[in-house]
Amino acid sequence: MITTSHFLVLSAILFTTGVVGVLVKRNPIVIFMCVELMLNAANLSFIALGRHFGQVNGQMYVIFALAVAAAEVSVGLGIIVAIFRAKETINVDEINLMKS
Amino acid sequence: MIFPEFVGGVHLPPLVPYIALAGTIGFILMILPGLIWIERVVIALMQDRSGPNRVGPRGLLQSTADVVKLFFKEDMSPKSADIKIYYLAPFLTVLCAFSAGGVLPLQTLTFHLANGDFQTVPLTVGDVNIGVLYILAVSSLQVYGVVLAGWASNNKYSLLGGLRGSAQLISYELSMGLAILCVVLFSGTCQLNKIVDAQSGAPFGLPLPEIFNGSIFSWFWLGTGIIPVVIYTIAMIAETNRAPFDLPEAESELIAGFHTEYSSMKFAMFFTGEYVSMLVVSGLNAALFWGGPLPPLNIIPFTLIPGFVWFITKVMGGIFFYTWLRATYPRLRYDALMHLGWKRMLPLGLVWLFLLAVVSLGRSPAKSADNVPEKPVTATQQVQTLPNAVAHR
Amino acid sequence: MVTVIAFWVLAILSVVASIAMVVTKNPVRSALALVGTFLCVAALYILLSAQFIAAVQVIVYAGAIMVLFLFVIMLLNLGSPGALRERGSLQPVIATGMGICFLIALLLSGSLIKLRLPAGARPEVYEPLGTVRGIGINLFDPKQPWLFPFEATSILLLVAVVGAIIMAKRKV
């Protein structure tokens, strides 16, 4: 029997993997991907809890999360391309424009 | 046609999806060599030359000979390629192309039950209620075959082909989605069989003789006002990377584009994937805009022919259109391609969708095919029965 | 029974793919592994009878967002593994350890395991809510709070489109 808790634990594991990826990686594109993974884990728990309570709220939140993720990715990748044009690198350790 | 429920003690209706699965895959695999032969002969006719005429009668066995040749060619892979992804790409292409065909509505079978009732079962592998979305999802995965092949080959021509392919497929998927949305708006469902049902009424709801019920005039190519079918047809050619939109494999600029480094059976798989996805998008075109398995007029010689024959005829019409365009038009320039996709088709599709939405506001909602007695469940009703659901831990 | 097997297969596949995404050095392989995770999660949505969300997940995440990622990776030509050197440091070890501690704390707190069903909850009505019809009826119902955020989202997307063009274009 698969209960809601199974889905929540799976979502927690995926979220943690995303967190570790954000901390470990040096490539901002991959860091972005890890953020997407975290969003997805949150979406999974939204839908699992929505079914648990028999409500549509969970799925609605996921729809908005999807739209926001799409917007975030388009702008974020635009920023990465712009930084690459200016600095010829996208390693997050070497991008410290504000520090000079 | 009405079939009995039991034949030799075997209960038939649950077997229908499996028959559809075997039939779809078998049909696609058997038609492929014929398809290539048809394309070459038609192009030869249009260009006033002989075409294939050496192997077998009228060159009919030419494709068979090609397949044998591809089987026995040496299977090479470049030294600096990313070998796992290099092998994965052709498999992805074929897999996505075949699995998209699973929801096409070939025909509706009617069974005569033992208690005298009739039961209709759609001849479809999976008659899912998100059929249109499923096809969109699977065909959006198809871009990975092109992109990964271009990247993993480690070749600049391949990379350019892959980049072009990804940009082109993403751009034209938007217009394709808008054209499909016009049909979904009018039929009120995403299930392909119900979209076909929605086309089986009288044209525009006019009181015309019975002969026009479900006829060519009540299909959605006319019902949604011709613009969506034009947009869809252009977008489907761009989605399958065929001439005049074959920028990712433009042989005069990029050698062979994303599959430059592929030979032998791996190349054959790209080739198969391309033709299968041509069949699938033509099938979707037939189902959405051209009435699927419905005969063009509701009179006796046409209605005697089974529905899947009509469906296949319409798919073949789509394939002929592909060939016709390939023989007629030169390849577009890359900026012209993007210009057409983003500045012409997308705004036109948006405006047309808006107009159709205004029109459909005036139509009575009873016409939508999805209006089954199923009670609409809204969350407000549940919130009343569940006052502290969110606060409860 | 089928549900149980499907859940475990999909769960294990998604966790393995997500770990592969973090471990591998090659950004294209990372992206591919993430696509695998997204497909597994979409299949899990179908197990949770949210068919519309599953299809949208594949269309938006796997079909659009990840292709954009791949496009940018290939555009910046970071395909070669040596392009971004990882500095040898203790950071990955510490991060992994902290992540595992976080996960264990989350599991030990019991808030994921000991879920109670409130008295009035009816999971059985959930079935038709996941279809296109159920989503549409609830999303566009003026009596519910979703209509305004939906319209606001369209403005957000428009702003994002304009922002992305301005960011990425050399001369506007």
Short mmCIF file of C-alpha atoms in Angstrom, two decimals, chain B residues 31 36 48-49 56 65 71-72 81 97 109 115 179 202 222 239 275-277 280 283 306 318 358 363:
data_model
loop_
_atom_site.label_atom_id
_atom_site.label_comp_id
_atom_site.label_asym_id
_atom_site.label_seq_id
_atom_site.Cartn_x
_atom_site.Cartn_y
_atom_site.Cartn_z
CA ILE B 31 4.12 0.86 -44.74
CA ILE B 36 9.77 5.87 -49.19
CA ASP B 48 9.72 14.72 -64.90
CA ARG B 49 12.30 11.97 -64.46
CA GLY B 56 11.97 -5.26 -58.85
CA ALA B 65 17.45 -3.15 -51.14
CA PHE B 71 22.01 -3.58 -42.38
CA PHE B 72 25.32 -4.68 -43.83
CA ALA B 81 32.13 11.25 -29.54
CA ALA B 97 7.94 8.76 -32.69
CA LEU B 109 -15.87 -0.70 -33.17
CA ASN B 115 -28.44 -8.80 -23.80
CA ALA B 179 -3.89 25.55 -33.71
CA ALA B 202 -24.49 18.67 -39.02
CA LEU B 222 -13.93 24.37 -42.04
CA GLU B 239 8.19 19.85 -36.42
CA TYR B 275 8.96 8.89 -41.28
CA VAL B 276 7.04 7.56 -38.28
CA SER B 277 6.66 11.04 -36.88
CA VAL B 280 1.85 10.46 -36.57
CA GLY B 283 -2.66 11.20 -38.33
CA PRO B 306 -14.58 0.78 -42.64
CA GLY B 318 -0.87 14.19 -45.56
CA VAL B 358 -15.55 35.01 -28.62
CA ARG B 363 -22.64 28.87 -28.80
#
